[in-house]
XYZ file of C-alpha atoms in Angstrom:
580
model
C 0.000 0.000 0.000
C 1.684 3.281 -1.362
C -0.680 5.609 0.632
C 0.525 7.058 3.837
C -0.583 9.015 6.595
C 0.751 12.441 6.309
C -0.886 12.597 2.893
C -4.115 13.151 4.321
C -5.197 16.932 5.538
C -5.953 17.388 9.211
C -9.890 17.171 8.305
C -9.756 13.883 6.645
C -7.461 12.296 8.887
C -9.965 13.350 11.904
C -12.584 11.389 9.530
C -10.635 8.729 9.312
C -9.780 7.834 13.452
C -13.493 8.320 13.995
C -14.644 5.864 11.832
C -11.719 3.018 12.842
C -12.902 4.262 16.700
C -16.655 3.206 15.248
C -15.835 -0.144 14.211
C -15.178 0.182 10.197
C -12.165 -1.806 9.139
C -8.715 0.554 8.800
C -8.286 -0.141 5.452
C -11.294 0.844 4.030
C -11.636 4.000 5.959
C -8.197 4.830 4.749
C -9.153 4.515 1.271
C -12.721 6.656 1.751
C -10.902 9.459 3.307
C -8.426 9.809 0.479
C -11.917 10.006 -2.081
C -13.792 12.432 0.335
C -10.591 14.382 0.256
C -10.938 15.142 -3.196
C -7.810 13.150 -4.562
C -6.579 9.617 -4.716
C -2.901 9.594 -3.075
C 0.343 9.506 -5.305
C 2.724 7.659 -4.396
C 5.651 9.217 -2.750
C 3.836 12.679 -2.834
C 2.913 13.605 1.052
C 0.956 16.061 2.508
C 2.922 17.884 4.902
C 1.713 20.776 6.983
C -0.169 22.017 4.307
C 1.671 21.726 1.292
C 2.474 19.057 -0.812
C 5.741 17.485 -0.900
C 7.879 14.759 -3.439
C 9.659 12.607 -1.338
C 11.519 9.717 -2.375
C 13.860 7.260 -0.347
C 17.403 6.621 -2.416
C 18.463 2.625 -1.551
C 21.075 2.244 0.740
C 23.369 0.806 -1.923
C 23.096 4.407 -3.862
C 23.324 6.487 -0.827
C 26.952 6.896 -0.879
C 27.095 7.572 -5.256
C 24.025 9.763 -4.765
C 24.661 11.624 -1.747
C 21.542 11.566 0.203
C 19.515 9.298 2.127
C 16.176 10.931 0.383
C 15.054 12.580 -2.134
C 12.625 15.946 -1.498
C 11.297 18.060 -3.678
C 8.890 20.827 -2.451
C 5.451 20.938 -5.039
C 3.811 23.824 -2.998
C -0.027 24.205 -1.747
C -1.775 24.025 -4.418
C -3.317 20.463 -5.720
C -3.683 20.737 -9.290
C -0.551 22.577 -9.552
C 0.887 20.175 -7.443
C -0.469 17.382 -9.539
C 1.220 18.826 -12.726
C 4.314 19.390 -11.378
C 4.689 15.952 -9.192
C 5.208 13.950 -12.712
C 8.019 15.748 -13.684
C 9.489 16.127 -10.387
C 8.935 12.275 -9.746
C 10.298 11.459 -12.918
C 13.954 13.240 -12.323
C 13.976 11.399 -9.144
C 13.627 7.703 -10.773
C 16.437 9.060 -13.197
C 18.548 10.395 -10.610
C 18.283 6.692 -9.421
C 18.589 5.234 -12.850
C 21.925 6.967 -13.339
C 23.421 5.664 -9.633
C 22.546 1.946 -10.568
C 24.165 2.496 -13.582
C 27.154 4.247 -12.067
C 27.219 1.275 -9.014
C 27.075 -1.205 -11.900
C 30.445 0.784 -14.221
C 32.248 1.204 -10.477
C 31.965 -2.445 -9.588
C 35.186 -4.187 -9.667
C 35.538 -6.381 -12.504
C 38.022 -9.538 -13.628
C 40.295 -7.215 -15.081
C 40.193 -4.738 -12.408
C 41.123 -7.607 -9.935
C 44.000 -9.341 -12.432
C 45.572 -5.653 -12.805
C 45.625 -5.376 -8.827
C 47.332 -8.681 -8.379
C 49.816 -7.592 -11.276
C 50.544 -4.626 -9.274
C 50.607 -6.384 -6.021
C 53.186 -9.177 -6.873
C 55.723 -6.183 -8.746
C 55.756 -4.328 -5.974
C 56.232 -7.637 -3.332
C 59.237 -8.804 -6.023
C 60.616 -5.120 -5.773
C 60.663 -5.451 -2.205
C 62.285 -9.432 -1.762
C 65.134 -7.940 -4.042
C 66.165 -5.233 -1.612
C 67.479 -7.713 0.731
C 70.377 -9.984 -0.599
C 69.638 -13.395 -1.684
C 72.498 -16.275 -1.850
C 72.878 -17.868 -4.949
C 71.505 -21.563 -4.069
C 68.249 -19.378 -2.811
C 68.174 -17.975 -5.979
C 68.550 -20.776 -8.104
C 65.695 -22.453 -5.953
C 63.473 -19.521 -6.503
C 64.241 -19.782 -10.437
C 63.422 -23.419 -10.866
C 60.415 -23.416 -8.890
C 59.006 -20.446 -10.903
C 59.590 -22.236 -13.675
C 57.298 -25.632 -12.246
C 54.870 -22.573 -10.972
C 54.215 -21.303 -14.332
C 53.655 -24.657 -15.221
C 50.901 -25.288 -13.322
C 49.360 -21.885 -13.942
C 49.077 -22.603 -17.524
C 46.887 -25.466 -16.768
C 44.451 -23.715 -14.781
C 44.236 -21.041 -16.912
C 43.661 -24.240 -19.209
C 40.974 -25.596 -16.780
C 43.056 -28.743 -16.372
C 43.950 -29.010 -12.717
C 41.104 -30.008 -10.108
C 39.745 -27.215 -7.761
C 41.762 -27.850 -4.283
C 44.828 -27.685 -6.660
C 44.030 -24.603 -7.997
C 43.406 -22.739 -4.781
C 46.513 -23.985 -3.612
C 48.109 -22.049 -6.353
C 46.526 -18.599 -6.338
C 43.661 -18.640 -3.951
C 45.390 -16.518 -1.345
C 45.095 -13.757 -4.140
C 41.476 -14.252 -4.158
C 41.166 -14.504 -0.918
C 42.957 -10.818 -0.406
C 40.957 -9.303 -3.378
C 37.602 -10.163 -1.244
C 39.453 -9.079 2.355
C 40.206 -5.422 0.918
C 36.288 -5.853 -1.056
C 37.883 -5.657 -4.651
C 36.419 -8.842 -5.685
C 34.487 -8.953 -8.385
C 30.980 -11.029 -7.991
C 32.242 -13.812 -10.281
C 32.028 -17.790 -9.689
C 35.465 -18.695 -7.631
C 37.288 -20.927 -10.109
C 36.716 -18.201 -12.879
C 38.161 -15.655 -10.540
C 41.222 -18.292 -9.543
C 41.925 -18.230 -13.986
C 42.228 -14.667 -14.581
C 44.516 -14.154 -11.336
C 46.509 -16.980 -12.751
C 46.620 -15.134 -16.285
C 47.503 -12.181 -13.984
C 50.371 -14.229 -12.318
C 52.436 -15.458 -15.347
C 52.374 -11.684 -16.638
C 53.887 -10.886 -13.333
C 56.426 -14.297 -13.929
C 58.182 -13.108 -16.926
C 58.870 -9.850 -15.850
C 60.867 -11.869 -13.065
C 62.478 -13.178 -15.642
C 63.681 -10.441 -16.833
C 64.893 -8.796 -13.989
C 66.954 -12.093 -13.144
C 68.405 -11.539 -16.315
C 69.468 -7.991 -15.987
C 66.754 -6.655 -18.158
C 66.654 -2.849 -17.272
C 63.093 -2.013 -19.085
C 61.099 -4.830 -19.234
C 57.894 -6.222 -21.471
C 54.613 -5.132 -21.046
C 51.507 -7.099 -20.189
C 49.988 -9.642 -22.687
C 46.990 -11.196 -21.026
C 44.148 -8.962 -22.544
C 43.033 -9.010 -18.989
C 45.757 -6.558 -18.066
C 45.874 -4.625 -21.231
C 41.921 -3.982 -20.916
C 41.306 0.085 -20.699
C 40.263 1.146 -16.959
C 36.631 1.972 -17.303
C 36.342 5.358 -16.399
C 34.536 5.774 -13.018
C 31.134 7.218 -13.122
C 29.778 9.574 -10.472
C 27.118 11.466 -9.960
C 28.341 14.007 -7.743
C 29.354 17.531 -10.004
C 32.707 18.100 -11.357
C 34.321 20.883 -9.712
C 37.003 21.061 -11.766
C 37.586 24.471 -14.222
C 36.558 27.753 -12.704
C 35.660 30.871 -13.628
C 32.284 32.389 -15.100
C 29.694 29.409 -15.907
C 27.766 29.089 -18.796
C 24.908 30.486 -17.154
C 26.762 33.584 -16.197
C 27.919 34.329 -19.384
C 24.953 33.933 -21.288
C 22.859 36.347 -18.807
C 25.869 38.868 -19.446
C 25.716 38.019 -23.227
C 21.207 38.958 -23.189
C 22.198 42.413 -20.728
C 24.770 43.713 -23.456
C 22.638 42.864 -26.188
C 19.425 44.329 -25.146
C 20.857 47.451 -23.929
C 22.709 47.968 -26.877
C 19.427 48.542 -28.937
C 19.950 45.614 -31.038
C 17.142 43.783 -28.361
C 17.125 40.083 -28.642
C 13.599 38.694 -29.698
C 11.953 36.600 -26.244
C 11.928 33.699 -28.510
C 15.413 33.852 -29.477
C 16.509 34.316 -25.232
C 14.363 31.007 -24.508
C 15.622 28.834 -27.129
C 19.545 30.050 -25.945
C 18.749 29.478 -22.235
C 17.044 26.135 -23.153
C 20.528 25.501 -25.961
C 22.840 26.256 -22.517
C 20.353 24.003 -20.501
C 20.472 21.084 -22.826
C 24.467 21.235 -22.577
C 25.009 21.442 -18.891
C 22.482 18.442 -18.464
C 24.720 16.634 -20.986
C 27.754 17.784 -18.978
C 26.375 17.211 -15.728
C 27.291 20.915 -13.916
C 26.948 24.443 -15.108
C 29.946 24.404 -16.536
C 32.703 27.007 -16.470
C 33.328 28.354 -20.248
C 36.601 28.196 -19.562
C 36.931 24.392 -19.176
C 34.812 23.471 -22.145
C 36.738 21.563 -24.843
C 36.432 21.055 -28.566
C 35.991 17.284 -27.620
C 33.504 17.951 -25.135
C 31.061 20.236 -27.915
C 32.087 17.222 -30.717
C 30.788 14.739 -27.824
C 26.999 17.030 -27.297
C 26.633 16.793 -30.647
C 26.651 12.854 -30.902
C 24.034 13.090 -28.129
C 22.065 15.548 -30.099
C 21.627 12.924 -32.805
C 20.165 10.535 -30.297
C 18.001 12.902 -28.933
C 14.317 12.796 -29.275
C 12.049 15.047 -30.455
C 9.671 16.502 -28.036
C 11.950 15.331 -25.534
C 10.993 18.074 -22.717
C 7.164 17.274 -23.015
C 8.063 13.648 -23.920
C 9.951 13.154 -20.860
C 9.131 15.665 -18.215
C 11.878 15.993 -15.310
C 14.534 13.876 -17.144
C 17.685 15.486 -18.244
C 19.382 15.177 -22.066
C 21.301 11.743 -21.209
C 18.299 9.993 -19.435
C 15.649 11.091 -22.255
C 17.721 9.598 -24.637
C 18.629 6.260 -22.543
C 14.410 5.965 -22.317
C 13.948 6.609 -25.392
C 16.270 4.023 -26.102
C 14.377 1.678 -23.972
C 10.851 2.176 -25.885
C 9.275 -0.919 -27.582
C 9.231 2.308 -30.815
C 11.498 4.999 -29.555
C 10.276 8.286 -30.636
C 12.034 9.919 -34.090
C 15.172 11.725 -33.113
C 15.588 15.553 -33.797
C 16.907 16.496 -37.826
C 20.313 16.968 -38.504
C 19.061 20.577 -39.589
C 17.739 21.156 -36.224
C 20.851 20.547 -34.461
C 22.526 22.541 -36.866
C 20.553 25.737 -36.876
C 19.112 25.753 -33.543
C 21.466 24.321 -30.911
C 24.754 24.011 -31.939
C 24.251 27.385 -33.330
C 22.874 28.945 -29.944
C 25.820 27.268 -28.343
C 28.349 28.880 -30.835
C 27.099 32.169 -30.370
C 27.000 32.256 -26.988
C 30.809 30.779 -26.489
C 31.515 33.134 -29.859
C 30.845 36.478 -27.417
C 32.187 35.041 -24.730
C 35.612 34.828 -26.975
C 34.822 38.966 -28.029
C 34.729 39.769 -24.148
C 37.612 38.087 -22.776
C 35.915 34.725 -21.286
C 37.972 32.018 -23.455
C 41.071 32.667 -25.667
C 39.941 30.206 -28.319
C 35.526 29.292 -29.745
C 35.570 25.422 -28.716
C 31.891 25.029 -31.045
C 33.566 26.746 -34.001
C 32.471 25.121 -37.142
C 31.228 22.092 -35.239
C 28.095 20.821 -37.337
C 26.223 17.372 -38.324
C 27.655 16.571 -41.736
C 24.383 16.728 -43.907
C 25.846 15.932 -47.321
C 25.309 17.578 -50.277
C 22.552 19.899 -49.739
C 20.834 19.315 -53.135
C 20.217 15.396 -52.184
C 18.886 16.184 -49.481
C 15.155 15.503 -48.485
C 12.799 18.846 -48.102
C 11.987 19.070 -43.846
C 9.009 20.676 -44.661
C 6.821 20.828 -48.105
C 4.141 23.738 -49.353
C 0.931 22.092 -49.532
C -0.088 21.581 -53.174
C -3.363 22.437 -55.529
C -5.065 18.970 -54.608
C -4.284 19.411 -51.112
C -5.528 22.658 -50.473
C -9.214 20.979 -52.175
C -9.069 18.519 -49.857
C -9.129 21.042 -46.976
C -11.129 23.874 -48.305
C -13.689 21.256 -49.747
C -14.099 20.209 -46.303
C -17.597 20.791 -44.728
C -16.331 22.733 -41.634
C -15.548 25.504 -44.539
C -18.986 25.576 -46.359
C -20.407 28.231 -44.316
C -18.207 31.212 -43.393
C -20.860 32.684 -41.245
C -19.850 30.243 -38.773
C -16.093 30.230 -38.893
C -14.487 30.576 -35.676
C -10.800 29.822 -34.693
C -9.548 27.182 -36.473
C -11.010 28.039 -39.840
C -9.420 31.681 -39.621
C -6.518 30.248 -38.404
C -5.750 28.328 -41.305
C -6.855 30.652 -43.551
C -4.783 33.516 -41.802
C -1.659 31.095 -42.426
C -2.031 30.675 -46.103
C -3.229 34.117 -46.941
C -0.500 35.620 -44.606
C 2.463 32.999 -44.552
C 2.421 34.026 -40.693
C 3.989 31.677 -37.977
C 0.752 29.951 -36.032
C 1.998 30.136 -32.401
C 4.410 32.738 -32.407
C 2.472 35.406 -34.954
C -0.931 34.008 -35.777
C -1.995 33.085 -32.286
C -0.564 36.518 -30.682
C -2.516 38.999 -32.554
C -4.793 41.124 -31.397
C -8.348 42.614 -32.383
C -6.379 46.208 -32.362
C -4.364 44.660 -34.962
C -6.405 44.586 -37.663
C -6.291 47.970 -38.550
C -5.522 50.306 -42.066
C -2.537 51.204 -42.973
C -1.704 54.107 -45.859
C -5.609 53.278 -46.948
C -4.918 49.452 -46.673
C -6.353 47.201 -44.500
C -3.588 44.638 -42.802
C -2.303 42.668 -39.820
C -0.044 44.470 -37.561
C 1.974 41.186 -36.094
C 2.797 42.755 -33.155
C 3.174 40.643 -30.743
C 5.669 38.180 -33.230
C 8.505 37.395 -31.199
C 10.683 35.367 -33.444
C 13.121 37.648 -34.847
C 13.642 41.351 -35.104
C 11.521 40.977 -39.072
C 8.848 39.111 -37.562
C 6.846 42.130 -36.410
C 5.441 43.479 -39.544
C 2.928 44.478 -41.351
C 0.852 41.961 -43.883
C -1.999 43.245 -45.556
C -4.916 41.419 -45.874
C -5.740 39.765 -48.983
C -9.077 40.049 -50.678
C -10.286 36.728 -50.056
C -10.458 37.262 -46.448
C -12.110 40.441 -46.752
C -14.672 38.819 -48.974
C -14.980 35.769 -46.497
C -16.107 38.265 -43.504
C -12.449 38.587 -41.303
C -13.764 42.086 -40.694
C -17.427 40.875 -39.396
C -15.572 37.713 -37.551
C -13.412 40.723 -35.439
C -16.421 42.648 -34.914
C -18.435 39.844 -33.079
C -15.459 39.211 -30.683
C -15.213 43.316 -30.330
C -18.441 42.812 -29.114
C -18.278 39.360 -26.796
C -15.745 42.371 -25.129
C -12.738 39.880 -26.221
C -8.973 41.297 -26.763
C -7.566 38.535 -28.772
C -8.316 37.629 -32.346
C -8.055 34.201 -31.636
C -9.131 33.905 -28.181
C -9.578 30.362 -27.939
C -6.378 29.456 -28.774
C -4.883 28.290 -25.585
C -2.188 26.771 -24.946
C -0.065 28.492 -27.811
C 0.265 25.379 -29.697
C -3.216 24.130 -29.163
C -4.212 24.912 -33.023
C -1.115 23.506 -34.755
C -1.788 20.206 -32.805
C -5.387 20.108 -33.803
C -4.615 20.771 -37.110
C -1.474 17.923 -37.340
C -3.550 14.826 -34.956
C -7.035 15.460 -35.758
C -7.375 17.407 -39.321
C -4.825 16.123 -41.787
C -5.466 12.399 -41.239
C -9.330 13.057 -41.459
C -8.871 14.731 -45.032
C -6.000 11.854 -46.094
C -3.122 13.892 -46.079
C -0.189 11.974 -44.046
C 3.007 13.194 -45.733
C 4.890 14.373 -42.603
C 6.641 16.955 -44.142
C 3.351 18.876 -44.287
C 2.304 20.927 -41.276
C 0.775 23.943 -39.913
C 4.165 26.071 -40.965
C 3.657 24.695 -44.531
C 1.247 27.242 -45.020
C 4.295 29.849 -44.975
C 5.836 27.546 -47.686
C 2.714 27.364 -49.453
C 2.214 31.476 -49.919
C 6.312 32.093 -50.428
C 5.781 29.214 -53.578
C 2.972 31.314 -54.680
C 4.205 34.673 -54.291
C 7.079 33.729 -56.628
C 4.705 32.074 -59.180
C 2.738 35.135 -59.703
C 5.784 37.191 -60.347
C 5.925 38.821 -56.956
C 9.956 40.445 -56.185
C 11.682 39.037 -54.001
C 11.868 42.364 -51.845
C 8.037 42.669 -51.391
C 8.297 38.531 -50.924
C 10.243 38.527 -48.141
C 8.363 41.732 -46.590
C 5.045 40.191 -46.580
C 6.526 36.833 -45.218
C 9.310 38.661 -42.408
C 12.354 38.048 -44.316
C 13.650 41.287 -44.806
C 13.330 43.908 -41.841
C 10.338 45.531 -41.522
C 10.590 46.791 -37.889
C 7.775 49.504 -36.750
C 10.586 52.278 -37.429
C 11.526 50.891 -40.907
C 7.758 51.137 -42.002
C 6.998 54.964 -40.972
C 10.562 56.247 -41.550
C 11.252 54.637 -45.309
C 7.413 54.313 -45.622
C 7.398 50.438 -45.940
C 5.438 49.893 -49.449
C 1.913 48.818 -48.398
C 0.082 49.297 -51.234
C 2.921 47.688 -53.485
C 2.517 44.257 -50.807
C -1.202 44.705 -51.589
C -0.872 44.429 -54.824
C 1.274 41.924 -54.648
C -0.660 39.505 -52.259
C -3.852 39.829 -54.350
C -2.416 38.504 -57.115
C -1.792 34.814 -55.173
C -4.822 32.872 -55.888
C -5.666 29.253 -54.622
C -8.420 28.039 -56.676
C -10.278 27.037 -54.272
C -13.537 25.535 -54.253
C -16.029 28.487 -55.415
C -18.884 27.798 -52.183
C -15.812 27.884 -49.737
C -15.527 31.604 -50.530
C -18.883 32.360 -51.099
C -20.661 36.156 -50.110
């Protein structure tokens, strides 16, 4: 039974004694107080003086590579918050415990661990024997009873000798392996083979020495010529010092946003979550001073193992246990594109260690030039693909669309994308009702609450078709509902974009995966160019060419011209999906 006592609030636990003091068996009391109390317990979530608290117990075995005896989290006092945030919390706790086991299991001593500590052992006892003079009929003795020694070695290593023979021979080197607790957890006689391997190493470089040899041989049993495994802990490295990644990367956002050139919000998230993913990989928040070229070259072999989603796939866990689970899925999720990595984290990572090179942090960029190899760039697949003619049918021909009286979110919302080439969550999802507004006589979209770059607040006028659909009546209505938002139902920011990928794709037959909500922006830029649109008035409708608020009033940003222009895309749609 996972519940426990201190999970219950003083009211329900009074509840609970008076119906055990009326007769009513424990258990089931128990179990009706946790209902009445308006949750079923968690396990190792407590209730604790009025807040809730994660609270795990490490095994004693992991105490000592962990460094606690348990594991607490605070959640706070509220439930449902409480609720949301226990999965995550819970889930860094089981990896936490994950990664000791696995660092218990890499630290264990090992056959060639022990042979390499008897090799050791019986050099250093021969180094001391020859300090002390030896008369020659001693040391002739010694030679030709090493010789019968080796002998017999061979055939246990051979598994020829019965077992009370071969701990005669080396099984007071087992037996001090398991007094000092260096023994690996191996049957005996397999144990008593690899110290003997251990042993004849250690017999001809007695040999040698008898025979003057000044620098003698090196191991041969693979046993002793078997790299150390490097021990695994979990405990930070405090090695390197200096400013941390962390520190530098504040300092980096300060500069930059004083110095007028402001950094979109979008842009600061995805570098704190870039510096985030590489201190979970190397375990601290480490010092920029003691990052190597290896270590970036290492992050990005971990990138390609990475899955996608991995935050919201596998809340709590850090880089190196999301991709272990993943690993251990029946059908691990699809790991993140070689673009990806590329443009968004090695890149974040470069820029950030590329300042800290301009201000005096590092003499030398360890992530310069450091990239997943993606071939030749004409071979390679499209990510993402513009819908086509026949797919746009398929979705406009859909009966949700036959009656634009009744259009409400998600029907603007797609049409807003391909009419606009807008982002959905980041442009399309932020704009307000005070947004659609006239500019030099034409009516557009002021994105200005677009947050991906410094061109992604523009202007985009509104093309004709929307007019003629109703946008203008669909604002009005939510005007007066008293709303702020165009799109007030579009909560969380990606709820849309999911809708439109799970639910409304499959149900019209389209399952390519490159096609997506953001296709849409593909969709217009392939249009724009087919109706003989510039590339200058292309890339300002679409927020590739700056088009900041002080760009459009002091060089009078060419409305009318990106009216013009944007009219002439057409769809061919069906005729009753843009009906009066």
């Amino acid at each position: 039974e996972s519940l426990s006592l201190r999970q219950l609030p003083p009211s329900s636990l009074f509840l609970l004694k008076a119906l055990v003091f009326k007769g009513f068996r424990p258990k089931i009391c128990y179990k009706f107080c946790y209902k009445t109390a308006g949750f079923w317990a968690m396990k190792h979530v407590n209730f604790i003086r009025g807040k809730y608290v994660a609270r795990m117990t490490v095994p004693e075995d992991l105490r000592e590579i962990v460094g606690k005896r348990e594991l607490v989290e605070p959640l706070g006092g509220d439930k449902k918050a409480s609720e949301r945030r226990a999965l995550a919390v819970l889930n860094g706790f089981h990896g936490i415990l994950d990664d000791a086991r696995e660092a218990l299991e890499a630290n264990r001593p090992t056959l060639s661990t022990a042979a390499k500590q008897h090799y050791r052992e019986s050099l250093d006892l021969d180094d001391r024997a020859r300090r002390s003079p030896i008369d020659l009929d001693t040391r002739d003795f010694t030679r030709w009873s090493r010789a019968i020694y080796a002998s017999r070695l061979r055939l246990l290593v051979a598994g020829e000798v019965p077992a009370d023979e071969a701990e005669a021979l080396i099984g007071y080197a087992a037996d001090d392996l398991l007094r000092k607790g260096v023994a690996p957890d191996v049957p005996r006689r397999e144990l008593l083979s690899a110290l003997a391997e251990a042993q004849l190493d250690a017999l001809a470089r007695f040999e040698e020495r008898d025979n003057g040899q000044i620098i003698t041989g090196t191991p041969t049993s693979p046993l002793l010529t078997e790299p150390d495994p490097k021990p695994k802990k979990l405990q930070p490295d405090t090695t390197g010092s200096g400013s941390t990644l962390n520190e530098v990367l504040k300092a980096f956002h300060n500069e930059r946003n004083a110095g007028g050139a402001s950094l979109a919000k979008a842009t600061m998230n995805e570098h704190e979550t870039g510096i985030r993913m590489f201190n979970e990989f190397m375990g601290r928040d480490v010092p920029v001073n003691a990052i190597t070229r290896k270590d970036v070259i290492a992050y990005k072999q971990a990138l390609l193992e990475m899955p996608t989603r991995a935050h919201a796939r596998f809340p709590g866990l850090t880089l190196p246990q999301a991709i272990k689970a993943n690993k251990k899925r029946a059908h691990p999720y699809a790991t993140m594109a070689p673009k990806t990595i590329n443009v968004k984290w090695l890149s974040h990572l470069s820029s950030v260690l590329k300042w800290s090179l301009g201000n005096g942090y590092i003499d030398v960029n360890p992530a310069q030039g450091i990239r997943v190899d993606m071939g030749n760039a004409i071979h390679q697949q499209e990510s993402r693909l513009p819908f086509d003619r026949a797919d746009l049918k398929r979705m406009f021909g859909h009966p949700m669309f036959a009656d634009p009286a009744t259009y409400g979110t998600e029907q603007w919302a797609v049409l807003l994308a391909l009419y606009t080439g807008a982002r959905g969550s980041t442009e399309i999802a932020t704009l307000r009702l005070d947004d659609v507004k006239e500019e030099q006589g034409e009516p557009v979209f002021y994105l200005s609450g677009a947050s991906k770059n410094r061109h992604s607040k523009r202007l985009v006028p509104i093309h004709a078709d929307l007019i003629k659909l109703g946008i203008h009546a669909y604002a009005d209505r939510l005007r007066a509902r008293g709303e702020t938002m165009l799109f007030p139902e579009w909560t969380p920011k990606d709820k849309v974009n999911r809708w439109f990928l799970r639910t409304f794709l499959p149900e019209i037959g389209i399952d390519d995966k490159r096609k997506v909500f953001h296709s849409f922006r593909h969709t217009l830029k392939t249009e724009l160019v087919r109706s003989g649109c510039s590339m200058e008035i292309s890339n300002l409708i679409t927020g590739h060419k700056d088009q900041s608020v002080a760009a459009i009033y002091v060089h009078d940003a060419p409305i009318r011209r990106m009216k013009r222009a944007l009219d002439k895309v057409h769809f061919d749609l069906p005729m009753w999906s843009l009906a009066d």
